mmCIF file of C-alpha atoms in Angstrom:
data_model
loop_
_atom_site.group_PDB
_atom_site.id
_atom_site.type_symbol
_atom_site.label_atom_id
_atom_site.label_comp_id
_atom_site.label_asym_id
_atom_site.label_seq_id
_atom_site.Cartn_x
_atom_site.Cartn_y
_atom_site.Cartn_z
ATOM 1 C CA UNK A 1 33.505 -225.798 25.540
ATOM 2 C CA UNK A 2 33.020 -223.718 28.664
ATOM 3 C CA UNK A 3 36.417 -223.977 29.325
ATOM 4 C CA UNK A 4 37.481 -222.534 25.814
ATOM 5 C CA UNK A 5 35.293 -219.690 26.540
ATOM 6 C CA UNK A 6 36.258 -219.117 29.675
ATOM 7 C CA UNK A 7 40.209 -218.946 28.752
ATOM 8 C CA UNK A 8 39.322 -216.612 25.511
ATOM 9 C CA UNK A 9 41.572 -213.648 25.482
ATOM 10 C CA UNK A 10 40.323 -210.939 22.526
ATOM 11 C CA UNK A 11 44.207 -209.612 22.612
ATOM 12 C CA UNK A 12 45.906 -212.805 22.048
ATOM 13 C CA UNK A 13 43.056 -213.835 19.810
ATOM 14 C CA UNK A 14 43.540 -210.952 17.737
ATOM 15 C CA UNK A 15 47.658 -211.178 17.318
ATOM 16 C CA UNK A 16 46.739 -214.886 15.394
ATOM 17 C CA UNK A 17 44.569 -212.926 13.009
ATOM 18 C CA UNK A 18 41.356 -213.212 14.190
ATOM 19 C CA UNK A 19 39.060 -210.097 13.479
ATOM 20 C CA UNK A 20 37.758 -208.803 16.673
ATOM 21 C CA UNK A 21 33.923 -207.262 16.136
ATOM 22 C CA UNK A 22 34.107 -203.020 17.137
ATOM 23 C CA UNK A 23 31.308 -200.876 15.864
ATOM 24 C CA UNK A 24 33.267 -197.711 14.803
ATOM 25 C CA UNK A 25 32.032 -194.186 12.289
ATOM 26 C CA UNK A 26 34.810 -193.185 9.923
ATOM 27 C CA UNK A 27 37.649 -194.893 11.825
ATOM 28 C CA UNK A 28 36.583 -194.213 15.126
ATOM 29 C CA UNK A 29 35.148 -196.412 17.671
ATOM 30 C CA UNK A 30 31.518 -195.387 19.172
ATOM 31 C CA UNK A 31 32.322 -196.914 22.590
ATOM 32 C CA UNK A 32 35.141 -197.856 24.528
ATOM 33 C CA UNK A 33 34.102 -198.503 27.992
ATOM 34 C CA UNK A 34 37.719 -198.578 29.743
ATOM 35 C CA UNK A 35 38.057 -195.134 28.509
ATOM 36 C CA UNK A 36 35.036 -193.559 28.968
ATOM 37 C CA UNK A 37 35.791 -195.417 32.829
ATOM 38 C CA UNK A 38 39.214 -193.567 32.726
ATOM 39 C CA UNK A 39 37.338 -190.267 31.982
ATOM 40 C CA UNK A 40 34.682 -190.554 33.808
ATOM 41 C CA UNK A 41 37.171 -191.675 37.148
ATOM 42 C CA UNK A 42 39.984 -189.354 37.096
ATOM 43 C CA UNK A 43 37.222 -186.381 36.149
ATOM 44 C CA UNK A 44 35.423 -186.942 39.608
ATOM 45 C CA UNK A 45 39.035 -187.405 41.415
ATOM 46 C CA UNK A 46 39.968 -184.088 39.613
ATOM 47 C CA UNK A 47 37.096 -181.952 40.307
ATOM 48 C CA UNK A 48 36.447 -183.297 44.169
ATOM 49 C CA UNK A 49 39.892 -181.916 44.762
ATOM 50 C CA UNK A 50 39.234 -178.900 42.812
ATOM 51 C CA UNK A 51 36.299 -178.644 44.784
ATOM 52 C CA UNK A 52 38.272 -178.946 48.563
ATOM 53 C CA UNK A 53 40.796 -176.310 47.429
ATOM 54 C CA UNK A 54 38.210 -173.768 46.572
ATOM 55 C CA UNK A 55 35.272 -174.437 48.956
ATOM 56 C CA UNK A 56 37.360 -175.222 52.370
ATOM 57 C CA UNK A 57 40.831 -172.700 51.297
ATOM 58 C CA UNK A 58 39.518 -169.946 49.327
ATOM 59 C CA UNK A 59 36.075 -169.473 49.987
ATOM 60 C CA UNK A 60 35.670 -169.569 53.790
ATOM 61 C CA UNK A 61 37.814 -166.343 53.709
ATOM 62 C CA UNK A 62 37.117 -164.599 50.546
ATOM 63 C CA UNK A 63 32.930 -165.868 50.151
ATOM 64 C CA UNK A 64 33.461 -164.573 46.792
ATOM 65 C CA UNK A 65 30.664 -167.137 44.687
ATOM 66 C CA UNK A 66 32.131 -165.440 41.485
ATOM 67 C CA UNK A 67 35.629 -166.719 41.919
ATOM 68 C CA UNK A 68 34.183 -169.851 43.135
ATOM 69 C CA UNK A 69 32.079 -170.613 39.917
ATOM 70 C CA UNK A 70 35.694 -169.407 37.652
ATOM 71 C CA UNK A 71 37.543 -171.713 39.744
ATOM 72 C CA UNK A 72 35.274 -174.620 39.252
ATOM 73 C CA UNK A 73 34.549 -174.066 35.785
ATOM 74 C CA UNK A 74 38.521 -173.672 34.201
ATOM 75 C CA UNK A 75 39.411 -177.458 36.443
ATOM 76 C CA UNK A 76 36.267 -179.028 34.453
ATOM 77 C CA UNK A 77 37.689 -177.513 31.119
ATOM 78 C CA UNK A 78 40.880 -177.795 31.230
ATOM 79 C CA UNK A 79 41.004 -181.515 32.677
ATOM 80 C CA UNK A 80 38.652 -182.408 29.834
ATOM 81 C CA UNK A 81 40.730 -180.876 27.372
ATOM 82 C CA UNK A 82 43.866 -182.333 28.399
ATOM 83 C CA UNK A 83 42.099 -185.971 28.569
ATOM 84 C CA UNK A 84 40.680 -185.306 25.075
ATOM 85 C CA UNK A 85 44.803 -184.322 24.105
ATOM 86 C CA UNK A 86 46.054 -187.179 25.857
ATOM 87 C CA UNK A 87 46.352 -189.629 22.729
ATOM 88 C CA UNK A 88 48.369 -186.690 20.731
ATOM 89 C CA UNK A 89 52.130 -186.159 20.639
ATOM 90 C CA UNK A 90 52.667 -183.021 22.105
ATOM 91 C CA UNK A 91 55.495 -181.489 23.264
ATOM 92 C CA UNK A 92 56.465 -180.190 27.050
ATOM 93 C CA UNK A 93 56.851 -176.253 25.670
ATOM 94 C CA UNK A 94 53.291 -176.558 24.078
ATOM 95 C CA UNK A 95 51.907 -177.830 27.742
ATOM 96 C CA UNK A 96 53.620 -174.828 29.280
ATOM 97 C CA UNK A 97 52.532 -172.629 26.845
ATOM 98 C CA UNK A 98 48.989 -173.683 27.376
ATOM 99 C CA UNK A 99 49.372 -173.183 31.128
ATOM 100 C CA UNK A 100 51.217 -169.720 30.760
ATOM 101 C CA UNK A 101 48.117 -168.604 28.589
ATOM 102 C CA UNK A 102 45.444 -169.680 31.040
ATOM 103 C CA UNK A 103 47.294 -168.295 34.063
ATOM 104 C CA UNK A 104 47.953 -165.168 32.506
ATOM 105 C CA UNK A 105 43.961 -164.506 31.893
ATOM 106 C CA UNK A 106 43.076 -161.005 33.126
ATOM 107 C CA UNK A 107 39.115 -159.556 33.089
ATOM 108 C CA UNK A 108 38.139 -156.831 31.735
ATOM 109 C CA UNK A 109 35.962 -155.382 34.152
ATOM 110 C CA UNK A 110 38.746 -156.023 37.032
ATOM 111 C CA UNK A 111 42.183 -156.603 38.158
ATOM 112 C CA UNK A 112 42.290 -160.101 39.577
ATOM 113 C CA UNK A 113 43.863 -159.354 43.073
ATOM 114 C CA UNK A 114 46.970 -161.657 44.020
ATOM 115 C CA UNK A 115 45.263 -164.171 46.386
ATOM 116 C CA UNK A 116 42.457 -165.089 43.140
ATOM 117 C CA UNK A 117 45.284 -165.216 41.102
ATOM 118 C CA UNK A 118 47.129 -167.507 43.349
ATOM 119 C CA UNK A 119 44.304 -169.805 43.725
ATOM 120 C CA UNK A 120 43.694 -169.828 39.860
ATOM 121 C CA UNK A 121 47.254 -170.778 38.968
ATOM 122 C CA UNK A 122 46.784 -173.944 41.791
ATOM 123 C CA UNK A 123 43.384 -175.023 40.616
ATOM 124 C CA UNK A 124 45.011 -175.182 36.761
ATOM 125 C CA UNK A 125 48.162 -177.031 37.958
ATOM 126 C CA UNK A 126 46.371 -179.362 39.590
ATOM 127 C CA UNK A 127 44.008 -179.837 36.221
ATOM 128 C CA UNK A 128 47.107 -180.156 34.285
ATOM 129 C CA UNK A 129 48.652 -182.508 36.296
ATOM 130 C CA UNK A 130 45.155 -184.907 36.209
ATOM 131 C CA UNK A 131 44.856 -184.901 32.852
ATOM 132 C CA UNK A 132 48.362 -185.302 31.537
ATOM 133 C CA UNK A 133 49.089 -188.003 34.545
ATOM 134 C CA UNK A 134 46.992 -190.681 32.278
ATOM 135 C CA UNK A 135 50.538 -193.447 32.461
ATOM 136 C CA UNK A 136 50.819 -192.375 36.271
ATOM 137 C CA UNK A 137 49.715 -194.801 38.790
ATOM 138 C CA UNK A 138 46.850 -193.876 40.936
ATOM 139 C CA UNK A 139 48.341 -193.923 43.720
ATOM 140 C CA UNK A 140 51.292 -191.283 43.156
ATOM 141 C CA UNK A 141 48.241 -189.038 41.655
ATOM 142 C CA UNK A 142 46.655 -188.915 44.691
ATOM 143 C CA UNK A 143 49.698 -188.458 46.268
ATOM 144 C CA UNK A 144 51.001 -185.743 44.478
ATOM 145 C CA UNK A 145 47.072 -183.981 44.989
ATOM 146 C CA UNK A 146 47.061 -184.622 48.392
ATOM 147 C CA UNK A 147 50.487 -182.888 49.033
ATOM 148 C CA UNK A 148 48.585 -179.658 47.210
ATOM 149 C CA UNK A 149 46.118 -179.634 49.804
ATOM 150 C CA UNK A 150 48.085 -180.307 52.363
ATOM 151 C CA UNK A 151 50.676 -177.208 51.490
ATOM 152 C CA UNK A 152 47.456 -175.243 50.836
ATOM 153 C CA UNK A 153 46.053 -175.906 54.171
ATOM 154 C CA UNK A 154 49.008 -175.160 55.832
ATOM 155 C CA UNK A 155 49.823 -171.936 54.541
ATOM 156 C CA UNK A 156 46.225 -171.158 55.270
ATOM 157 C CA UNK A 157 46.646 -172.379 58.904
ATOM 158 C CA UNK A 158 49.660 -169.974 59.830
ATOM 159 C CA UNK A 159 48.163 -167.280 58.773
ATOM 160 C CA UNK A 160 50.586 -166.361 55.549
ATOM 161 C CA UNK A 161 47.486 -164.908 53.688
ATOM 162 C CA UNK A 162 46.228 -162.617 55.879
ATOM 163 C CA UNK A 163 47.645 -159.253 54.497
ATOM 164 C CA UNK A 164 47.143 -155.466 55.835
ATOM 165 C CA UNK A 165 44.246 -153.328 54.024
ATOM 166 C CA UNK A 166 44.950 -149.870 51.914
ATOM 167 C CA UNK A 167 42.732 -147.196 51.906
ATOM 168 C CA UNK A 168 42.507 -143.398 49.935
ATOM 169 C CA UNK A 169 41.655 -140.902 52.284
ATOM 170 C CA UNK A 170 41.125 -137.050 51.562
ATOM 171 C CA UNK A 171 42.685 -135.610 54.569
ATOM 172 C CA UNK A 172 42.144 -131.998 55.525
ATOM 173 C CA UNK A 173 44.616 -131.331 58.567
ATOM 174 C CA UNK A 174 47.611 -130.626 56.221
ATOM 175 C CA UNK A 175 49.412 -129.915 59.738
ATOM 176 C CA UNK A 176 49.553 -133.284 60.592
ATOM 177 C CA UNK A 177 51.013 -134.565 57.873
ATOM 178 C CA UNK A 178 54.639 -133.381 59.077
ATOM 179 C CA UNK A 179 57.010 -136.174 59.620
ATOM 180 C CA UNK A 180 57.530 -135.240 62.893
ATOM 181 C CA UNK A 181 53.690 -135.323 63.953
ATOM 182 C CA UNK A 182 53.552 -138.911 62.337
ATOM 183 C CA UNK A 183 52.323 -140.469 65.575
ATOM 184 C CA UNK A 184 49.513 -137.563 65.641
ATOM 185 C CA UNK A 185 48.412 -138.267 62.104
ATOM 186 C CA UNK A 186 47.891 -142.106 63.366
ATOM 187 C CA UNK A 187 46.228 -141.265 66.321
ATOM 188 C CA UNK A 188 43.805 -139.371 64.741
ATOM 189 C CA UNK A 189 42.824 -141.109 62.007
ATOM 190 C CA UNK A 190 42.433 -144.434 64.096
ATOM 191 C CA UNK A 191 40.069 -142.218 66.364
ATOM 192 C CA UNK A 192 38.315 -141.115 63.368
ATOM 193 C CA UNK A 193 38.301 -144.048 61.136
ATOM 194 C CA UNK A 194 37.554 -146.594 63.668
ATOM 195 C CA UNK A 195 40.478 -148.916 62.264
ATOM 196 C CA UNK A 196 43.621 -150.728 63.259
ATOM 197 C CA UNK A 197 45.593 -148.166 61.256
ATOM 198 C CA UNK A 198 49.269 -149.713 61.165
ATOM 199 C CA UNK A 199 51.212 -147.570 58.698
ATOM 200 C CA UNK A 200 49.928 -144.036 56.587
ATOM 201 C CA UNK A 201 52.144 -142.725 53.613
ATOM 202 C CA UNK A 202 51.374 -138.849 52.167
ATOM 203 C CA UNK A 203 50.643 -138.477 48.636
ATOM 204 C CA UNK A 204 49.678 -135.625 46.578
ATOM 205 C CA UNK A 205 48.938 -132.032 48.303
ATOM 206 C CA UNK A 206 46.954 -129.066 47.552
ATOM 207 C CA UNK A 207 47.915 -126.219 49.572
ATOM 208 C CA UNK A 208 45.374 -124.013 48.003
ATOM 209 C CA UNK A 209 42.271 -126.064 49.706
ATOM 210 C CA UNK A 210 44.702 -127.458 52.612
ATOM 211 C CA UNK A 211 44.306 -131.208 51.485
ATOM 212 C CA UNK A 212 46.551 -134.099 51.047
ATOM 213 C CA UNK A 213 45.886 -137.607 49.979
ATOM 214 C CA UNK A 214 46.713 -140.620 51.849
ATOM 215 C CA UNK A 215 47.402 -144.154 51.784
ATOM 216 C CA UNK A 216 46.667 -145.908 55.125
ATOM 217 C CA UNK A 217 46.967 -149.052 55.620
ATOM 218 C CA UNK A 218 45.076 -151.325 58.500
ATOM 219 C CA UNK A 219 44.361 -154.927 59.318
ATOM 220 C CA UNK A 220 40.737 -155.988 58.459
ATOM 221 C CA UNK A 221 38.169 -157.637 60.422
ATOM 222 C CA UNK A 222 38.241 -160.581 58.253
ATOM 223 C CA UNK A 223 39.871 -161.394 54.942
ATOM 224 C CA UNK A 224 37.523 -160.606 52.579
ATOM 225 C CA UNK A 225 38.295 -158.191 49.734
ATOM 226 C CA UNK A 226 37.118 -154.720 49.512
ATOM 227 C CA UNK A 227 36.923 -153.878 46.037
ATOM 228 C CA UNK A 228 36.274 -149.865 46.429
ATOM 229 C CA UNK A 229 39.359 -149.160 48.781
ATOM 230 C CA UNK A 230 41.580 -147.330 46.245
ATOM 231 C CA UNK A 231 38.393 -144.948 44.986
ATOM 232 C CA UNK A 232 38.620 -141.602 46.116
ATOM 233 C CA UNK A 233 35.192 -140.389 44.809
ATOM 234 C CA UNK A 234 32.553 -141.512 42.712
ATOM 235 C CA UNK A 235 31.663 -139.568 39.630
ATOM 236 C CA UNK A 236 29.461 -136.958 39.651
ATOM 237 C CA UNK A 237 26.919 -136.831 36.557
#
């Protein structure tokens, strides 16, 4: 008898017409452990590499907690709504569509700049590629998540996001601003701003008050964004 029970299979037991107990509200089941297993499995492997991407790529340069906690919350969302998909038919163009829409999200309040937006697009790939991946082995899932971090931490490594700075600046010398007293304009607005000024381009000039507006641009001290450089002035009430 112990042997019977032992050798029971609930599959093959089924096919011959036997009815297999489930507990189950208007067609659907109330548990299913491997599945809820399967979530619960692939969501920590998702997020934990969410997680390195953000914490040890993007935020040890930016320190931005506010693109940290948008980055963190669209790979739990997006991986559970994919997972929750997974049993429907749907078509590759819907997929992309869904990924063009969430990569395409601008704020109100701000213009995402292009290193956030970079960082958004990856953390959503790699959500989409966790929770569509459900027939992939684990193996070539971690595989293909490791190679994101590895391309992400070598990009990081060389240096390839570490871009120059712009500034506005109200300048008052309107002699300097001759193309042949270039190297005078840079001299003196490195003495004056403090900064590594690498490049300065003239914009709009009022000969009336002897002003001209320019764009500098100069290498930062670290790589964190400076969300005020392109105000001129602050409005007066």
């Amino acid at each position: 008898m112990k042997l019977l029970q032992a050798a029971y299979d609930p599959d093959i037991a089924q096919e011959f017409g036997e009815q297999i107990a489930s507990y189950d509200f208007l067609g659907i089941p109330l548990f299913d452990g491997p599945s809820l297993w399967n979530l619960l499995l692939r969501f920590a492997f998702n997020l934990l590499v969410c997680w390195v991407i953000t914490h040890f790529f993007y935020y040890k340069k930016a320190r931005r907690r506010d693109y940290y906690f948008t980055f963190m919350l669209f790979s739990v969302v997006i991986y559970l709504l994919l997972f929750s998909l997974q049993n429907l038919s749907i078509e590759i163009g819907f997929a992309l569509g869904l990924f063009a829409i969430f990569g395409m999200i601008r704020y109100r309040t701000t213009t995402i700049p292009v290193r956030e937006m970079t960082y958004l697009f990856v953390i959503i790939g790699v959500s989409i590629i966790n929770g569509f991946s459900m027939a992939t082995s684990y193996a070539t899932l971690a595989a293909a998540n490791m190679l994101v971090i590895l391309v992400c931490w070598l990009l990081e490594s060389i240096g390839l996001t570490r871009r120059d700075a712009t500034k506005i600046i109200l300048y008052e010398k309107i002699d300097l601003i001759r193309p042949d007293r270039r190297q005078e304009l840079l001299a003196d607005l490195r003495q004056r701003t403090g900064l590594e000024i690498t490049d300065v381009q003239v914009g709009s000039i009022d000969f009336l008050k002897d002003t001209a507006y320019l764009k500098v641009s100069y290498r930062p001290d670290d790589d964190r964004p400076n969300d005020i450089d392109m105000i001129t002035k602050f409005k007066q009430n």
